[in-house]
Amino acid sequence: MPAEPPALSAENVSVRFGGLDALSNVSLHVPPGRIVGLIGPNGAGKTTMFNVLTGLQAAHQGQVLFRGADISSWPPHRRGRAGIARTFQRLALFTRMTVHDNLVASWESSHAGGVLGRGRAQRRRRVTEVMELLNLWPVADRLAGELSTGQGRMVELGRALCTDPHLLLLDEPGSGLDANETAAFSRVLRTLVDPSSDDPSDRPAVLLVEHDMALVMDVCTSLTVLDFGKVIATGTPEEIRHNELVRAAYLGDASVT
């Protein structure tokens, strides 16, 4: 059987802002059912890369492939409909809606006919699954604007999961979380890609941008490291941990275990 193509491939992506090369020939690959980390110092180009992958930023050069299809020219809504979901550094919730209604709205807006009431049984089943996975039932009837940052991160992840994504792009989901919340978030991410799942198609590919190196090293199977818009290293967490170039540019002498 032919090998399954990566869920996401970016090949030689370059972006320029005026005379500044924000990204220069950046390539990365995210296999199905795996968590890949995209790390680097502030200003390295991580968010710009996310914007290229989701269609919010046009690349001056390069190609983006999603499940084998060239989506480089696709607008953001078409990428979302195809199965790409993203969270943001800053929480983007419907603050005057309940947690449960946030997830319902996400499902309805991402499935054909959802806002017209079609697929109600499917919607109910998926929202229930996500609420249980993220332990959101205790806050189901609370307004999203009343939640702590940690709870809000879970709701944002829940909204993304309710779109039934093939690819999940997480932009600094650990920001603002305490140690217990980070541990809970780590467990959820590992559950999402658990290879013991009965249906492998249920496991999304995940691309994670994060500064919490303990979280990154815990959940990622491979890492791509950016510095000044260029890839300076790729490899397993163990390889990156001991890469002298990465340590000099980003990790320094910080303990990463």
Short mmCIF file of C-alpha atoms in Angstrom, two decimals:
data_model
loop_
_atom_site.label_atom_id
_atom_site.label_comp_id
_atom_site.label_asym_id
_atom_site.label_seq_id
_atom_site.Cartn_x
_atom_site.Cartn_y
_atom_site.Cartn_z
CA MET A 1 0.00 0.00 0.00
CA PRO A 2 1.28 3.52 -0.75
CA ALA A 3 2.32 5.56 2.26
CA GLU A 4 -0.32 7.90 3.64
CA PRO A 5 0.57 11.51 2.78
CA PRO A 6 1.26 13.95 5.62
CA ALA A 7 -1.81 15.74 6.92
CA LEU A 8 0.12 18.95 6.31
CA SER A 9 3.20 19.77 4.27
CA ALA A 10 4.70 23.20 3.81
CA GLU A 11 7.47 23.42 1.26
CA ASN A 12 9.94 26.32 0.98
CA VAL A 13 7.52 28.94 2.30
CA SER A 14 8.81 32.52 2.21
CA VAL A 15 7.08 35.73 3.36
CA ARG A 16 8.47 39.24 3.09
CA PHE A 17 7.21 42.41 4.77
CA GLY A 18 8.85 45.25 2.93
CA GLY A 19 12.56 44.47 3.08
CA LEU A 20 12.17 42.01 5.99
CA ASP A 21 12.19 38.27 5.40
CA ALA A 22 9.65 37.08 7.98
CA LEU A 23 9.97 33.51 6.65
CA SER A 24 12.69 32.17 4.40
CA ASN A 25 12.30 28.76 2.71
CA VAL A 26 10.49 27.19 5.66
CA SER A 27 9.43 23.56 5.27
CA LEU A 28 7.63 21.38 7.78
CA HIS A 29 5.55 18.22 7.81
CA VAL A 30 2.81 17.00 10.17
CA PRO A 31 1.94 13.29 9.87
CA PRO A 32 -1.62 12.11 10.56
CA GLY A 33 -2.34 11.44 14.21
CA ARG A 34 0.88 13.07 15.46
CA ILE A 35 1.73 16.20 17.42
CA VAL A 36 4.50 18.30 15.88
CA GLY A 37 5.93 21.32 17.67
CA LEU A 38 6.93 24.60 16.00
CA ILE A 39 9.15 26.48 18.42
CA GLY A 40 11.54 29.41 18.51
CA PRO A 41 12.09 32.79 20.17
CA ASN A 42 9.65 35.68 19.89
CA GLY A 43 9.75 37.15 16.40
CA ALA A 44 11.02 33.93 14.84
CA GLY A 45 8.06 33.73 12.44
CA LYS A 46 5.85 31.12 14.12
CA THR A 47 2.61 33.10 14.01
CA THR A 48 3.35 34.24 10.46
CA MET A 49 3.73 30.58 9.51
CA PHE A 50 0.40 29.78 11.16
CA ASN A 51 -1.20 32.60 9.18
CA VAL A 52 0.18 31.19 5.94
CA LEU A 53 -1.11 27.71 6.78
CA THR A 54 -4.62 29.02 7.52
CA GLY A 55 -4.76 31.38 4.54
CA LEU A 56 -4.64 34.64 6.51
CA GLN A 57 -1.25 35.53 5.03
CA ALA A 58 -0.20 34.98 1.43
CA ALA A 59 3.24 33.49 0.88
CA HIS A 60 5.55 35.09 -1.65
CA GLN A 61 7.02 31.68 -2.39
CA GLY A 62 6.34 28.07 -1.53
CA GLN A 63 3.51 25.61 -1.35
CA VAL A 64 1.10 24.34 1.31
CA LEU A 65 -0.35 20.84 0.93
CA PHE A 66 -3.22 19.52 3.03
CA ARG A 67 -3.86 15.77 2.80
CA GLY A 68 -2.09 15.76 -0.55
CA ALA A 69 -4.01 18.69 -2.08
CA ASP A 70 -2.35 22.02 -2.90
CA ILE A 71 -4.28 24.58 -0.83
CA SER A 72 -1.85 27.47 -1.32
CA SER A 73 -4.48 29.60 -3.05
CA TRP A 74 -7.44 28.59 -0.88
CA PRO A 75 -9.09 31.29 1.27
CA PRO A 76 -9.39 30.71 5.04
CA HIS A 77 -13.04 29.61 4.99
CA ARG A 78 -12.35 26.90 2.41
CA ARG A 79 -9.45 25.57 4.50
CA GLY A 80 -11.70 25.54 7.54
CA ARG A 81 -14.41 23.65 5.69
CA ALA A 82 -11.82 21.13 4.52
CA GLY A 83 -10.86 20.31 8.11
CA ILE A 84 -8.27 22.80 9.38
CA ALA A 85 -9.01 24.32 12.78
CA ARG A 86 -6.99 26.87 14.73
CA THR A 87 -6.82 28.38 18.18
CA PHE A 88 -5.26 31.78 18.89
CA GLN A 89 -2.82 33.25 21.42
CA ARG A 90 -5.61 35.45 22.74
CA LEU A 91 -8.84 33.74 23.68
CA ALA A 92 -11.51 34.22 21.03
CA LEU A 93 -14.72 33.01 22.68
CA PHE A 94 -18.33 34.14 22.50
CA THR A 95 -18.12 35.67 25.96
CA ARG A 96 -21.87 36.26 26.37
CA MET A 97 -22.78 32.71 25.46
CA THR A 98 -22.57 29.69 27.73
CA VAL A 99 -19.77 27.17 27.39
CA HIS A 100 -22.17 24.61 25.94
CA ASP A 101 -23.57 27.08 23.44
CA ASN A 102 -20.04 28.04 22.34
CA LEU A 103 -19.46 24.44 21.31
CA VAL A 104 -22.87 24.11 19.67
CA ALA A 105 -22.27 27.28 17.64
CA SER A 106 -18.90 25.97 16.49
CA TRP A 107 -20.39 22.67 15.30
CA GLU A 108 -23.30 24.35 13.53
CA SER A 109 -21.11 26.87 11.72
CA SER A 110 -18.72 24.20 10.41
CA HIS A 111 -21.20 21.58 9.19
CA ALA A 112 -23.42 21.98 6.14
CA GLY A 113 -26.93 22.94 7.17
CA GLY A 114 -25.97 23.05 10.85
CA VAL A 115 -27.37 26.53 11.42
CA LEU A 116 -30.62 25.36 9.79
CA GLY A 117 -31.03 22.56 12.30
CA ARG A 118 -29.74 19.71 10.20
CA GLY A 119 -27.80 16.91 11.88
CA ARG A 120 -29.09 17.61 15.37
CA ALA A 121 -28.38 14.07 16.60
CA GLN A 122 -24.85 14.22 15.22
CA ARG A 123 -24.35 17.66 16.78
CA ARG A 124 -25.61 16.49 20.16
CA ARG A 125 -23.36 13.44 20.08
CA ARG A 126 -20.22 15.36 19.10
CA VAL A 127 -20.74 18.21 21.56
CA THR A 128 -21.33 15.69 24.34
CA GLU A 129 -18.13 13.81 23.43
CA VAL A 130 -16.06 16.98 23.49
CA MET A 131 -17.59 18.25 26.72
CA GLU A 132 -16.73 14.95 28.38
CA LEU A 133 -13.20 14.81 26.94
CA LEU A 134 -12.38 18.31 28.21
CA ASN A 135 -14.29 18.00 31.51
CA LEU A 136 -16.46 21.00 30.66
CA TRP A 137 -19.78 19.78 32.06
CA PRO A 138 -19.20 21.47 35.46
CA VAL A 139 -19.09 24.85 33.67
CA ALA A 140 -21.51 24.03 30.83
CA ASP A 141 -24.04 26.72 31.80
CA ARG A 142 -21.57 29.44 32.73
CA LEU A 143 -20.90 32.36 30.41
CA ALA A 144 -17.59 31.96 28.63
CA GLY A 145 -16.57 35.46 29.70
CA GLU A 146 -16.69 34.42 33.36
CA LEU A 147 -14.16 31.60 33.04
CA SER A 148 -10.55 31.46 34.16
CA THR A 149 -7.87 31.47 31.48
CA GLY A 150 -7.35 27.73 31.90
CA GLN A 151 -11.04 26.98 31.48
CA GLY A 152 -11.21 29.36 28.53
CA ARG A 153 -8.36 27.50 26.82
CA MET A 154 -10.30 24.27 27.16
CA VAL A 155 -13.42 25.87 25.70
CA GLU A 156 -11.42 27.23 22.77
CA LEU A 157 -9.96 23.77 22.16
CA GLY A 158 -13.46 22.34 22.43
CA ARG A 159 -14.77 24.72 19.81
CA ALA A 160 -11.97 23.65 17.47
CA LEU A 161 -12.67 19.96 18.08
CA CYS A 162 -16.37 20.43 17.36
CA THR A 163 -15.45 21.27 13.77
CA ASP A 164 -14.17 17.66 13.45
CA PRO A 165 -10.76 18.78 12.18
CA HIS A 166 -8.22 16.67 10.34
CA LEU A 167 -5.57 19.23 11.33
CA LEU A 168 -5.48 21.23 14.55
CA LEU A 169 -3.25 24.30 14.79
CA LEU A 170 -2.68 25.38 18.41
CA ASP A 171 -1.09 28.80 18.93
CA GLU A 172 0.40 28.99 22.45
CA PRO A 173 -2.41 27.09 24.20
CA GLY A 174 -0.37 26.90 27.42
CA SER A 175 -0.21 30.67 27.83
CA GLY A 176 -1.68 31.72 31.17
CA LEU A 177 -2.10 28.19 32.52
CA ASP A 178 -0.91 27.11 35.95
CA ALA A 179 0.92 23.80 36.52
CA ASN A 180 -2.25 21.77 37.11
CA GLU A 181 -4.01 23.24 34.09
CA THR A 182 -0.95 22.60 31.91
CA ALA A 183 -0.84 18.97 33.06
CA ALA A 184 -4.53 18.57 32.25
CA PHE A 185 -4.03 20.15 28.82
CA SER A 186 -1.12 17.79 28.15
CA ARG A 187 -3.27 14.77 29.00
CA VAL A 188 -6.00 15.96 26.65
CA LEU A 189 -3.56 16.40 23.76
CA ARG A 190 -2.14 12.92 24.25
CA THR A 191 -5.67 11.51 24.34
CA LEU A 192 -6.51 13.19 21.03
CA VAL A 193 -3.77 11.27 19.22
CA ASP A 194 -3.96 8.06 21.26
CA PRO A 195 -3.02 5.25 18.83
CA SER A 196 -5.31 2.85 20.69
CA SER A 197 -8.33 4.70 19.29
CA ASP A 198 -10.75 2.34 17.56
CA ASP A 199 -10.94 4.62 14.53
CA PRO A 200 -7.62 6.15 13.37
CA SER A 201 -9.55 8.74 11.35
CA ASP A 202 -10.74 10.22 14.64
CA ARG A 203 -7.19 11.30 15.47
CA PRO A 204 -6.32 14.75 14.12
CA ALA A 205 -2.82 15.84 13.26
CA VAL A 206 -1.67 18.64 15.57
CA LEU A 207 0.79 21.47 14.97
CA LEU A 208 1.67 23.15 18.26
CA VAL A 209 3.30 26.54 18.80
CA GLU A 210 4.26 26.85 22.44
CA HIS A 211 6.88 28.44 24.73
CA ASP A 212 6.31 26.01 27.59
CA MET A 213 9.12 23.61 26.80
CA ALA A 214 8.02 21.04 29.37
CA LEU A 215 4.65 20.79 27.60
CA VAL A 216 6.27 20.66 24.17
CA MET A 217 8.73 17.94 25.13
CA ASP A 218 5.96 15.94 26.79
CA VAL A 219 3.48 15.77 23.91
CA CYS A 220 5.38 16.26 20.64
CA THR A 221 6.86 13.46 18.54
CA SER A 222 8.97 15.88 16.49
CA LEU A 223 9.93 19.54 16.48
CA THR A 224 10.79 22.22 13.95
CA VAL A 225 12.77 25.18 15.29
CA LEU A 226 12.61 28.65 13.74
CA ASP A 227 14.99 31.54 14.30
CA PHE A 228 14.79 34.82 12.35
CA GLY A 229 12.36 33.20 9.93
CA LYS A 230 14.57 30.23 9.08
CA VAL A 231 14.50 26.57 10.11
CA ILE A 232 17.60 25.92 12.19
CA ALA A 233 16.77 22.38 13.31
CA THR A 234 14.27 19.55 13.05
CA GLY A 235 14.17 16.35 15.03
CA THR A 236 12.77 14.49 17.99
CA PRO A 237 12.42 16.28 21.33
CA GLU A 238 15.55 14.48 22.56
CA GLU A 239 17.55 15.57 19.52
CA ILE A 240 16.37 19.17 19.82
CA ARG A 241 17.10 19.23 23.55
CA HIS A 242 20.76 18.50 22.85
CA ASN A 243 21.15 20.56 19.67
CA GLU A 244 23.81 23.18 20.36
CA LEU A 245 22.48 25.59 17.73
CA VAL A 246 18.99 25.46 19.25
CA ARG A 247 20.32 25.91 22.76
CA ALA A 248 22.29 28.96 21.71
CA ALA A 249 19.37 30.53 19.83
CA TYR A 250 16.48 29.63 22.09
CA LEU A 251 16.74 27.12 24.92
CA GLY A 252 19.89 28.46 26.52
CA ASP A 253 20.73 26.69 29.73
CA ALA A 254 17.09 26.28 30.76
CA SER A 255 16.26 22.88 32.17
CA VAL A 256 14.02 20.96 29.79
CA THR A 257 12.93 17.58 31.04
#
